[in-house]
Amino acid sequence: MQTTKNGSDVWLSKWTLNTSSFSASESAYNISHSRQQMFSQQDWSYPLGSRPVFPLKDLQEYDRTAFFLTVYVCVAVLNTVFTLIRAFLFAYGGVVAASELHEKLLHRVLYSTVSWWDETPWGRVVNRLCSDVYTVDDSLPFQLNICLASIVNLVGAILVTLFALPFLLPLVVILFVVYYFIQRYYRYTTCEVKRISSLTLSPLYSHITDTVTGLVTIRAHRFAERFSSILRDRLDKNLCAQYSSLAASQWLSVRLQLLGVVMVSAIAFAGVLETRFFYVETGLIGLAITYALSLTGLLNSLMCSFIDTEKELVSVERIAEYKENIPIEETTEDVENLDKFLYCRTVNGQIDFTCVSLRYGPNLPWALKNVTFRVEAGQRVGIIGRTGAGKSTIFQALLRAHSIETGKIFIDGSIDIAQMDPRAVRSIFGFVSQQPFIFSGTIRENLMVDNNTMPDDVIHTVISKADLDSWLDRCGGLEAEVTESGKNFSFGERQILCLCRMILAKPKIILIDEATAHMDEQKHTHMNQLIRSSLPQATVISIVHRTIGLETFDWIIELSNGAIHKQGPPSAFQDRHLEH
């Protein structure tokens, strides 16, 4: 594309020079010829008013003009075609590359381990998935396009200038050496400033997210001024980095403009010398000076666009860091695992813990220490204990949210969950946590997560058993809209929806982490009876914080400091005072 552009300019200069030479020679010939025949008898032989005023032009001029015009149009058409092809290929390549990076980043984040989510602030993840991805999708292709265009334009301008003014070669070499040291000094500075700016965004996003999430608590405790002060402090740090970036850009601009003045002056002086002492076509000299005048702008554009592109590539570096370094859960796709995956849907529900030990980090205390127990298929087991005793860690180990360090966990006595794909293991369980998780969408979509073809009468039956008929009518039926995280419902209503969703899924093993904590005693008892009547063959393991209702379980396990302190039938725990 640049070749055709420079070629069209060179051809235009040739055309202009040829036309000027032909016009000058024709004018000289006409003047001398008219003087010779001004008083000739032939001129007086024309009748009055019939002598031609201007001489007829040579037909060769029309042929010459047509030739130059045809070549110029062909080159212009080629330039247009190459420009369209380049624009399409660049846009297509940018979209494909950005999509590939986004898919790999999203896959890595979605399949990351739970421990990574525990250690990583939300703001840092939001920064990668929003700010950095936007840069790769929008800003980076724009800057890269400018950078490539500046490189090609600069190379073309230098070649044309040196073709017309070869004495400029030493000056161009010296100039590029000076430019190199300036841009290297600036690049190192501005890239670090860009990294600092990106790092200061993560705490800012985290603080905004925490403020919006806990706005009610902040106002209740009158912490608004404190949170505003933290916001101003983190915002000032980010603005300082951005201000430093702008100041560095102005520093670069001043120095490049000073060098540009020197360069244009030297080029003009060299053009005058070559015209005076050497034979050089005036058209090429004019073209070279035209390119020379734009050379400073091209060098400035190249340096700025190259540095801006390098700064934008920091986002690619940050995405690549997540894409390569985020720990993900090990998954298997072999045929043997798929067979086990299908088998997992038909398990009986027996669970065996054998000397299981687990901790959340290599330097952290043990959350579970040599835990051994058995839950028979169809049995209802309650887990009790003080806060931090390891009750929820039992569920973490079963769901493979954290890997156990020693021991084994078996399903039906033969399925070692450590050898299974985590997705296959989790398909066995129905899990309801203390914090109910509701999707944005409709009530139907929230209840039919595992089966999109479930008839409405089955859904209405479960809702009726949960005493939600009138509530569903007030909401507008199954197609009623559910806002983000179900914020248009109360906490207890969200818990009941999650329990109904679990009942409709009909899992073989049910894990309940105090899912009725925000319900009254009557509703709590009613939901436990509904689970027992709807899924009579399912194995139920429930974390219990209430002493009331222990008699509904077949077996009780008490944990203390990560180990089993006592286990037995409910009658052995009737007088035990439980603490949260």
Coordinates of C-alpha atoms in Angstrom, one line a residue:
M1 CA 0.0 0.0 0.0
Q2 CA 2.8 2.4 0.9
T3 CA 4.7 1.5 -2.2
T4 CA 1.8 2.4 -4.4
K5 CA 1.3 5.7 -2.5
N6 CA 5.0 6.7 -2.9
G7 CA 5.0 5.5 -6.5
S8 CA 2.0 7.7 -7.3
D9 CA 3.7 10.7 -5.8
V10 CA 6.9 10.0 -7.8
W11 CA 4.9 9.5 -11.0
L12 CA 3.1 12.7 -10.4
S13 CA 6.4 14.6 -10.1
K14 CA 7.6 13.0 -13.3
W15 CA 4.4 14.0 -15.0
T16 CA 4.6 17.6 -13.7
L17 CA 8.3 17.9 -14.8
N18 CA 7.5 16.4 -18.3
T19 CA 4.6 18.8 -18.8
S20 CA 6.6 21.8 -17.7
S21 CA 9.5 20.9 -20.0
F22 CA 7.2 20.4 -23.0
S23 CA 5.4 23.6 -22.3
A24 CA 8.6 25.6 -22.0
S25 CA 10.1 24.2 -25.2
E26 CA 6.8 24.7 -27.1
S27 CA 6.6 28.3 -25.9
A28 CA 10.1 29.1 -27.0
Y29 CA 9.5 27.5 -30.4
N30 CA 6.3 29.5 -30.9
I31 CA 7.9 32.8 -30.0
S32 CA 10.8 32.4 -32.3
H33 CA 8.6 31.1 -35.1
S34 CA 6.1 33.9 -34.8
R35 CA 8.9 36.5 -35.0
Q36 CA 10.3 35.0 -38.1
Q37 CA 6.9 35.0 -39.9
M38 CA 5.4 38.1 -38.4
F39 CA 5.9 40.1 -41.6
S40 CA 6.1 37.2 -44.1
Q41 CA 4.0 37.3 -47.2
Q42 CA 2.3 34.1 -46.1
D43 CA 0.8 35.7 -43.1
W44 CA -0.7 38.5 -45.3
S45 CA -2.1 35.9 -47.7
Y46 CA -4.8 35.0 -45.1
P47 CA -8.1 36.8 -45.6
L48 CA -8.8 39.4 -42.9
G49 CA -9.9 37.7 -39.7
S50 CA -9.1 34.2 -40.9
R51 CA -5.5 33.9 -39.7
P52 CA -5.2 31.6 -36.7
V53 CA -4.6 33.4 -33.4
F54 CA -2.8 30.4 -31.7
P55 CA -0.8 27.6 -33.3
L56 CA -2.3 24.1 -33.3
K57 CA -1.0 21.9 -30.5
D58 CA 0.9 18.7 -31.4
L59 CA -1.2 15.6 -31.1
Q60 CA 1.7 14.0 -29.1
E61 CA 0.8 16.2 -26.1
Y62 CA -2.6 14.5 -25.8
D63 CA -1.0 11.1 -26.1
R64 CA 1.5 12.0 -23.4
T65 CA -1.2 13.3 -21.1
A66 CA -3.3 10.2 -21.6
F67 CA -0.3 8.0 -20.9
F68 CA 0.6 9.7 -17.6
L69 CA -3.0 9.9 -16.5
T70 CA -3.6 6.2 -17.2
V71 CA -0.6 5.1 -15.2
Y72 CA -1.5 7.4 -12.4
V73 CA -5.1 6.2 -12.2
C74 CA -3.9 2.5 -12.3
V75 CA -1.6 3.2 -9.4
A76 CA -4.3 5.0 -7.4
V77 CA -6.7 2.1 -8.0
L78 CA -4.1 -0.3 -6.7
N79 CA -3.5 1.8 -3.7
T80 CA -7.3 1.8 -2.9
V81 CA -7.5 -1.9 -3.3
F82 CA -4.5 -2.5 -1.1
T83 CA -5.8 -0.1 1.5
L84 CA -9.2 -2.0 1.7
I85 CA -7.4 -5.3 1.9
R86 CA -5.1 -4.1 4.7
A87 CA -8.0 -2.5 6.7
F88 CA -10.0 -5.7 6.5
L89 CA -7.1 -8.0 7.4
F90 CA -6.0 -5.8 10.3
A91 CA -9.6 -5.5 11.7
Y92 CA -10.2 -9.2 11.3
G93 CA -6.9 -10.2 12.9
G94 CA -7.5 -7.8 15.8
V95 CA -10.9 -9.2 16.5
V96 CA -9.7 -12.8 16.3
A97 CA -6.7 -12.1 18.6
A98 CA -8.8 -10.2 21.2
S99 CA -11.5 -12.9 21.2
E100 CA -8.8 -15.6 21.7
L101 CA -7.3 -13.7 24.7
H102 CA -10.8 -13.1 26.2
E103 CA -11.9 -16.7 25.8
K104 CA -8.7 -18.0 27.4
L105 CA -8.8 -15.4 30.2
L106 CA -12.5 -16.1 30.9
H107 CA -11.9 -19.9 30.9
R108 CA -9.0 -19.5 33.3
V109 CA -11.0 -17.3 35.7
L110 CA -14.2 -19.5 35.6
Y111 CA -12.2 -22.7 36.2
S112 CA -9.9 -21.3 38.9
T113 CA -9.6 -22.8 42.3
V114 CA -11.6 -21.6 45.2
S115 CA -8.4 -20.8 47.1
W116 CA -7.4 -18.4 44.4
W117 CA -10.7 -16.6 44.8
D118 CA -10.2 -16.4 48.5
E119 CA -6.8 -14.7 48.1
T120 CA -7.6 -12.4 45.1
P121 CA -9.5 -9.1 45.7
W122 CA -12.6 -8.6 43.6
G123 CA -11.3 -5.3 42.3
R124 CA -8.2 -6.9 40.8
V125 CA -10.4 -9.4 38.8
V126 CA -12.8 -6.7 37.7
N127 CA -9.8 -4.6 36.5
R128 CA -8.5 -7.4 34.4
L129 CA -11.9 -8.3 32.9
C130 CA -13.1 -4.8 32.3
S131 CA -10.3 -2.2 31.9
D132 CA -7.7 -4.5 30.4
V133 CA -10.1 -6.4 28.2
Y134 CA -11.5 -3.1 26.9
T135 CA -8.0 -1.9 26.1
V136 CA -7.2 -5.0 24.1
D137 CA -10.6 -4.8 22.3
D138 CA -10.6 -1.1 21.5
S139 CA -7.6 1.0 22.4
L140 CA -4.8 -1.4 21.4
P141 CA -5.9 -2.1 17.8
F142 CA -6.4 1.6 17.3
Q143 CA -2.9 2.5 18.5
L144 CA -1.3 -0.5 16.8
N145 CA -2.8 0.5 13.5
I146 CA -1.4 4.0 13.9
C147 CA 2.0 2.6 14.8
L148 CA 2.2 0.4 11.8
A149 CA 1.0 3.1 9.5
S150 CA 3.6 5.5 11.0
I151 CA 6.4 3.0 10.5
V152 CA 5.5 2.4 6.8
N153 CA 5.0 6.1 6.1
L154 CA 8.3 7.0 7.7
V155 CA 10.2 4.3 5.7
G156 CA 8.6 5.5 2.4
A157 CA 9.3 9.1 3.1
I158 CA 13.0 8.5 4.0
L159 CA 13.5 6.4 0.8
V160 CA 12.0 9.0 -1.4
T161 CA 14.0 11.8 0.3
L162 CA 17.3 9.9 0.1
F163 CA 16.5 9.0 -3.6
A164 CA 16.3 12.8 -4.4
L165 CA 18.9 14.0 -1.8
P166 CA 21.4 11.2 -1.1
F167 CA 23.7 13.6 0.8
L168 CA 21.1 13.5 3.7
L169 CA 22.1 9.9 4.6
P170 CA 24.6 10.9 7.3
L171 CA 22.2 13.4 8.8
V172 CA 19.4 10.8 8.9
V173 CA 21.7 8.3 10.6
I174 CA 22.7 10.8 13.3
L175 CA 19.1 11.9 13.7
F176 CA 17.9 8.4 14.3
V177 CA 20.6 7.8 16.9
V178 CA 19.4 10.9 18.8
Y179 CA 15.8 9.8 18.4
Y180 CA 16.7 6.4 19.7
F181 CA 18.1 7.6 23.0
I182 CA 15.2 10.0 23.6
Q183 CA 12.6 7.3 22.9
R184 CA 14.4 4.7 25.0
Y185 CA 14.6 7.0 28.0
Y186 CA 10.9 8.0 27.6
R187 CA 9.7 4.4 27.0
Y188 CA 11.2 3.0 30.1
T189 CA 9.6 5.8 32.2
T190 CA 6.2 5.8 30.7
C191 CA 5.7 2.0 30.8
E192 CA 6.4 2.0 34.5
V193 CA 4.0 4.8 35.0
K194 CA 1.4 2.8 33.1
R195 CA 1.9 -0.2 35.3
I196 CA 1.6 2.0 38.4
S197 CA -1.6 3.5 37.0
S198 CA -3.0 0.0 36.4
L199 CA -2.0 -1.2 39.9
T200 CA -3.7 1.8 41.5
L201 CA -7.0 1.0 39.7
S202 CA -7.5 -2.3 41.5
P203 CA -7.7 -0.9 45.1
L204 CA -10.0 1.8 43.7
Y205 CA -12.4 -0.8 42.1
S206 CA -12.3 -2.9 45.2
H207 CA -13.2 0.0 47.4
I208 CA -16.1 1.1 45.2
T209 CA -17.4 -2.5 45.0
D210 CA -17.2 -2.8 48.8
T211 CA -18.9 0.5 49.3
V212 CA -21.8 -0.3 47.1
T213 CA -22.2 -3.7 48.6
G214 CA -22.1 -2.5 52.2
L215 CA -23.8 0.9 51.7
V216 CA -26.5 0.2 54.3
T217 CA -24.0 -0.9 56.9
I218 CA -21.8 2.1 56.2
R219 CA -24.7 4.5 56.8
A220 CA -25.9 2.6 59.8
H221 CA -22.5 2.9 61.5
R222 CA -21.9 6.5 60.2
F223 CA -18.7 5.5 58.4
A224 CA -19.5 7.6 55.3
E225 CA -16.8 10.1 56.0
R226 CA -14.2 7.4 56.6
F227 CA -15.0 5.6 53.3
S228 CA -15.1 8.9 51.4
S229 CA -11.6 9.7 52.8
I230 CA -10.3 6.3 51.6
L231 CA -11.9 6.9 48.2
R232 CA -10.2 10.3 47.8
D233 CA -6.8 8.8 48.9
R234 CA -7.0 6.0 46.4
L235 CA -8.3 8.3 43.6
D236 CA -5.4 10.7 44.3
K237 CA -2.9 7.9 43.8
N238 CA -4.4 6.9 40.5
L239 CA -4.6 10.6 39.3
C240 CA -0.9 11.1 40.3
A241 CA 0.1 8.3 38.0
Q242 CA -2.0 9.7 35.1
Y243 CA -0.6 13.2 35.6
S244 CA 2.9 11.8 35.5
S245 CA 2.1 10.1 32.2
L246 CA 0.8 13.4 30.7
A247 CA 3.9 15.3 32.0
A248 CA 6.2 12.7 30.4
S249 CA 4.3 13.1 27.1
Q250 CA 4.8 16.9 27.1
W251 CA 8.5 16.4 27.9
L252 CA 8.9 14.2 24.8
S253 CA 6.9 16.5 22.6
V254 CA 9.2 19.5 23.3
R255 CA 12.4 17.6 22.5
L256 CA 11.0 16.1 19.3
Q257 CA 9.9 19.5 18.1
L258 CA 13.4 21.0 18.7
L259 CA 15.0 18.2 16.8
G260 CA 12.4 18.6 14.0
V261 CA 13.4 22.3 13.5
V262 CA 17.1 21.2 13.1
M263 CA 16.1 18.5 10.7
V264 CA 13.9 20.6 8.4
S265 CA 16.6 23.4 8.3
A266 CA 19.3 20.9 7.3
I267 CA 17.1 19.3 4.6
A268 CA 16.3 22.7 3.0
F269 CA 20.0 23.6 3.0
A270 CA 20.9 20.3 1.4
G271 CA 18.2 20.8 -1.3
V272 CA 19.6 24.2 -2.2
L273 CA 23.2 22.9 -2.4
E274 CA 22.2 19.9 -4.7
T275 CA 20.2 22.1 -6.9
R276 CA 23.1 24.6 -7.4
F277 CA 26.0 22.2 -7.8
F278 CA 24.5 19.0 -9.2
Y279 CA 21.9 18.2 -11.8
V280 CA 18.8 17.1 -10.0
E281 CA 15.3 17.0 -11.4
T282 CA 13.3 19.8 -9.9
G283 CA 10.2 17.7 -9.5
L284 CA 12.1 15.2 -7.3
I285 CA 13.6 18.1 -5.3
G286 CA 10.2 19.5 -4.7
L287 CA 8.8 16.0 -3.7
A288 CA 11.8 15.4 -1.4
I289 CA 11.3 18.7 0.4
T290 CA 7.5 18.0 0.7
Y291 CA 8.3 14.7 2.3
A292 CA 11.1 16.3 4.4
L293 CA 8.6 18.8 5.9
S294 CA 6.4 15.9 6.9
L295 CA 9.3 13.8 8.2
T296 CA 9.4 15.5 11.6
G297 CA 5.7 14.8 12.1
L298 CA 6.1 11.2 11.0
L299 CA 9.0 10.7 13.5
N300 CA 6.9 12.3 16.2
S301 CA 3.9 10.2 15.3
L302 CA 6.0 7.0 15.2
M303 CA 7.6 7.5 18.6
C304 CA 4.3 8.5 20.2
S305 CA 2.3 5.7 18.6
F306 CA 5.0 3.2 19.4
I307 CA 5.2 4.2 23.0
D308 CA 1.4 4.4 23.3
T309 CA 1.2 0.9 21.8
E310 CA 3.8 -0.4 24.2
K311 CA 1.7 1.1 27.1
E312 CA -1.4 -0.5 25.8
L313 CA 0.5 -3.8 25.5
V314 CA 0.8 -3.7 29.3
S315 CA -2.9 -4.8 29.4
V316 CA -2.0 -7.8 27.2
E317 CA 0.9 -8.5 29.6
R318 CA -1.5 -8.4 32.6
I319 CA -4.1 -10.6 30.8
A320 CA -1.3 -13.1 29.9
E321 CA -0.3 -13.1 33.5
Y322 CA -3.8 -14.2 34.5
K323 CA -4.0 -16.6 31.5
E324 CA -0.8 -18.4 32.5
N325 CA -0.6 -18.1 36.3
I326 CA -4.1 -18.6 37.7
P327 CA -4.3 -22.1 39.2
I328 CA -7.2 -24.0 37.7
E329 CA -8.9 -27.2 38.8
E330 CA -7.7 -30.3 37.1
T331 CA -10.2 -31.8 34.7
T332 CA -10.1 -34.9 32.7
E333 CA -11.8 -35.6 29.4
D334 CA -11.0 -39.2 28.8
V335 CA -13.6 -41.9 28.1
E336 CA -13.0 -43.6 31.4
N337 CA -13.8 -40.4 33.3
L338 CA -17.0 -39.9 31.2
D339 CA -18.2 -43.4 32.1
K340 CA -17.7 -42.5 35.8
F341 CA -19.4 -39.2 35.2
L342 CA -22.5 -41.1 34.0
Y343 CA -22.3 -43.5 36.8
C344 CA -22.2 -40.7 39.3
R345 CA -25.7 -39.8 38.5
T346 CA -26.9 -43.2 39.8
V347 CA -24.9 -43.5 43.0
N348 CA -26.6 -44.8 46.2
G349 CA -25.3 -42.1 48.4
Q350 CA -22.9 -43.7 50.9
I351 CA -20.0 -41.5 52.0
D352 CA -16.7 -42.6 53.6
F353 CA -14.1 -40.3 55.1
T354 CA -10.9 -42.1 55.9
C355 CA -8.2 -40.1 57.8
V356 CA -8.9 -36.9 55.9
S357 CA -6.7 -33.9 56.6
L358 CA -7.0 -30.5 54.9
R359 CA -5.6 -27.0 55.3
Y360 CA -6.2 -23.9 53.3
G361 CA -2.5 -23.0 52.9
P362 CA 0.9 -24.6 53.4
N363 CA 1.6 -22.3 56.4
L364 CA -1.9 -22.3 57.9
P365 CA -3.2 -24.6 60.7
W366 CA -5.1 -27.8 59.9
A367 CA -8.8 -27.2 59.2
L368 CA -9.4 -31.0 59.3
K369 CA -7.2 -33.5 61.2
N370 CA -7.6 -37.2 60.6
V371 CA -11.4 -37.1 60.2
T372 CA -12.9 -40.5 59.7
F373 CA -16.7 -41.3 59.6
R374 CA -19.2 -43.1 57.4
V375 CA -22.6 -41.9 56.2
E376 CA -24.9 -44.7 55.0
A377 CA -27.0 -44.3 51.9
G378 CA -30.3 -42.5 52.7
Q379 CA -29.1 -41.5 56.2
R380 CA -29.7 -38.0 57.6
V381 CA -26.6 -36.7 59.4
G382 CA -26.2 -33.4 61.3
I383 CA -22.8 -31.8 61.9
I384 CA -22.5 -29.5 64.9
G385 CA -19.6 -27.6 66.6
R386 CA -18.3 -24.2 67.5
T387 CA -17.4 -21.6 64.9
G388 CA -14.2 -22.6 63.2
A389 CA -14.5 -26.2 64.2
G390 CA -14.3 -27.4 60.5
K391 CA -18.0 -28.0 59.7
S392 CA -18.0 -26.1 56.4
T393 CA -14.6 -27.6 55.5
I394 CA -16.3 -31.0 55.4
F395 CA -18.4 -29.7 52.5
Q396 CA -15.4 -28.0 50.9
A397 CA -13.6 -31.4 50.9
L398 CA -16.7 -33.2 49.5
L399 CA -17.2 -30.7 46.7
R400 CA -13.4 -30.6 45.9
A401 CA -13.3 -26.9 46.5
H402 CA -10.0 -27.5 48.3
S403 CA -7.8 -30.6 47.8
I404 CA -7.2 -32.8 50.8
E405 CA -3.6 -33.4 51.7
T406 CA -4.0 -36.9 53.3
G407 CA -6.7 -39.5 53.4
K408 CA -9.4 -40.6 51.1
I409 CA -13.0 -39.8 50.4
F410 CA -15.1 -42.5 48.8
I411 CA -18.7 -42.5 47.4
D412 CA -20.5 -45.9 47.6
G413 CA -17.2 -47.4 48.9
S414 CA -15.5 -47.5 45.5
I415 CA -15.5 -44.1 43.9
D416 CA -12.5 -42.0 45.0
I417 CA -13.5 -38.4 44.4
A418 CA -9.8 -37.4 44.2
Q419 CA -9.5 -39.4 41.0
M420 CA -12.6 -37.9 39.5
D421 CA -13.2 -34.8 37.4
P422 CA -14.5 -32.1 39.8
R423 CA -17.5 -31.5 37.6
A424 CA -18.4 -35.2 37.8
V425 CA -18.1 -35.1 41.6
R426 CA -20.2 -32.1 42.0
S427 CA -23.0 -33.5 39.9
I428 CA -23.6 -36.0 42.7
F429 CA -24.5 -33.3 45.2
G430 CA -27.2 -30.8 45.8
F431 CA -25.7 -28.0 47.8
V432 CA -27.5 -25.1 49.5
S433 CA -25.3 -22.6 51.4
Q434 CA -26.0 -19.9 54.0
Q435 CA -25.8 -17.3 51.3
P436 CA -28.5 -18.2 48.7
F437 CA -27.3 -17.7 45.1
I438 CA -29.9 -16.4 42.7
F439 CA -29.4 -15.8 39.0
S440 CA -30.6 -12.7 37.1
G441 CA -33.5 -13.7 34.9
T442 CA -36.8 -15.2 35.8
I443 CA -38.1 -17.4 38.6
R444 CA -38.5 -20.3 36.1
E445 CA -34.9 -20.0 35.0
N446 CA -33.7 -20.1 38.6
L447 CA -35.8 -23.2 39.4
M448 CA -34.9 -25.1 36.2
V449 CA -31.1 -24.9 36.2
D450 CA -30.6 -28.7 35.8
N451 CA -33.6 -29.4 33.6
N452 CA -34.9 -27.0 31.1
T453 CA -37.7 -29.3 30.0
M454 CA -39.4 -29.7 33.3
P455 CA -43.2 -29.2 33.1
D456 CA -44.8 -26.3 34.9
D457 CA -47.1 -28.6 37.0
V458 CA -44.1 -30.2 38.7
I459 CA -42.7 -26.8 39.5
H460 CA -46.0 -25.5 40.9
T461 CA -46.3 -28.7 43.0
V462 CA -43.0 -28.0 44.8
I463 CA -43.8 -24.3 45.2
S464 CA -47.2 -25.2 46.7
K465 CA -45.6 -27.6 49.1
A466 CA -43.2 -24.8 50.2
D467 CA -46.3 -22.5 50.8
L468 CA -45.2 -20.0 48.1
D469 CA -48.4 -20.0 46.1
S470 CA -49.5 -16.6 47.1
W471 CA -46.0 -15.2 47.0
L472 CA -45.6 -16.4 43.4
D473 CA -48.9 -14.9 42.4
R474 CA -47.9 -11.5 43.8
C475 CA -44.6 -11.7 41.9
G476 CA -46.3 -12.4 38.6
G477 CA -45.8 -16.1 38.1
L478 CA -42.9 -18.1 36.9
E479 CA -41.9 -15.5 34.3
A480 CA -41.5 -12.8 37.0
E481 CA -38.2 -10.9 36.7
V482 CA -35.4 -11.6 39.2
T483 CA -32.9 -8.8 39.6
E484 CA -29.2 -9.2 40.2
S485 CA -28.6 -11.6 43.1
G486 CA -32.3 -11.7 43.7
K487 CA -32.3 -8.3 45.5
N488 CA -36.0 -7.8 44.9
F489 CA -36.7 -10.8 47.2
S490 CA -36.1 -11.1 51.0
F491 CA -33.3 -13.2 52.3
G492 CA -35.6 -15.9 53.5
E493 CA -37.5 -16.0 50.2
R494 CA -34.2 -16.5 48.4
Q495 CA -33.3 -19.4 50.7
I496 CA -36.6 -21.1 50.0
L497 CA -36.1 -20.6 46.2
C498 CA -32.7 -22.3 46.5
L499 CA -34.2 -25.2 48.5
C500 CA -37.0 -25.6 45.9
R501 CA -34.4 -25.6 43.1
M502 CA -32.4 -28.3 44.9
I503 CA -35.6 -30.4 45.4
L504 CA -36.5 -30.2 41.7
A505 CA -32.9 -31.3 40.8
K506 CA -33.4 -34.5 42.9
P507 CA -29.8 -35.2 43.8
K508 CA -28.7 -38.4 45.5
I509 CA -26.7 -36.5 48.2
I510 CA -27.8 -33.2 49.8
L511 CA -25.5 -30.8 51.5
I512 CA -27.2 -28.1 53.6
D513 CA -25.1 -25.4 55.2
E514 CA -27.7 -23.9 57.6
A515 CA -29.9 -22.9 54.6
T516 CA -32.8 -22.1 56.9
A517 CA -30.9 -19.7 59.2
H518 CA -33.1 -16.7 58.2
M519 CA -36.4 -18.5 58.6
D520 CA -38.6 -18.7 61.7
E521 CA -39.0 -22.0 63.6
Q522 CA -42.2 -22.9 61.9
K523 CA -40.8 -22.4 58.4
H524 CA -37.5 -24.1 59.3
T525 CA -39.4 -27.2 60.5
H526 CA -41.7 -27.1 57.4
M527 CA -38.8 -27.0 54.9
N528 CA -37.0 -29.9 56.6
Q529 CA -40.1 -32.0 56.4
L530 CA -40.5 -31.0 52.7
I531 CA -37.0 -32.2 51.9
R532 CA -37.6 -35.5 53.8
S533 CA -40.9 -36.1 52.0
S534 CA -39.8 -35.0 48.6
L535 CA -36.4 -36.8 48.6
P536 CA -36.9 -39.8 51.0
Q537 CA -34.1 -41.8 49.5
A538 CA -31.5 -39.0 49.4
T539 CA -28.5 -38.9 51.8
V540 CA -28.7 -35.6 53.8
I541 CA -25.7 -33.9 55.5
S542 CA -26.7 -30.7 57.3
I543 CA -24.6 -28.2 59.3
V544 CA -26.7 -27.3 62.3
H545 CA -26.5 -24.3 64.6
R546 CA -29.8 -24.8 66.4
T547 CA -30.4 -27.3 69.2
I548 CA -34.0 -27.6 68.2
G549 CA -34.7 -30.3 65.6
L550 CA -31.7 -32.6 66.3
E551 CA -34.1 -35.4 66.7
T552 CA -35.0 -35.3 63.0
F553 CA -31.5 -36.6 62.2
D554 CA -30.3 -40.2 62.3
W555 CA -26.8 -39.4 63.3
I556 CA -24.9 -36.5 64.8
I557 CA -21.2 -35.6 64.4
E558 CA -19.6 -33.0 66.6
L559 CA -16.4 -31.3 65.4
S560 CA -13.9 -29.5 67.6
N561 CA -10.7 -27.8 66.2
G562 CA -10.9 -29.8 63.0
A563 CA -11.3 -33.2 64.6
I564 CA -14.3 -35.3 65.5
H565 CA -15.0 -34.8 69.2
K566 CA -18.0 -37.0 69.4
Q567 CA -20.5 -38.8 67.2
G568 CA -23.6 -40.8 67.9
P569 CA -27.4 -40.7 67.8
P570 CA -29.4 -37.5 68.6
S571 CA -30.3 -38.7 72.1
A572 CA -26.6 -38.3 73.1
F573 CA -26.7 -34.5 72.3
Q574 CA -30.0 -33.3 73.7
D575 CA -28.5 -31.5 76.6
R576 CA -25.5 -30.0 74.6
H577 CA -25.5 -26.2 74.3
L578 CA -24.4 -25.3 70.8
E579 CA -22.7 -22.0 70.0
H580 CA -22.4 -20.3 66.6

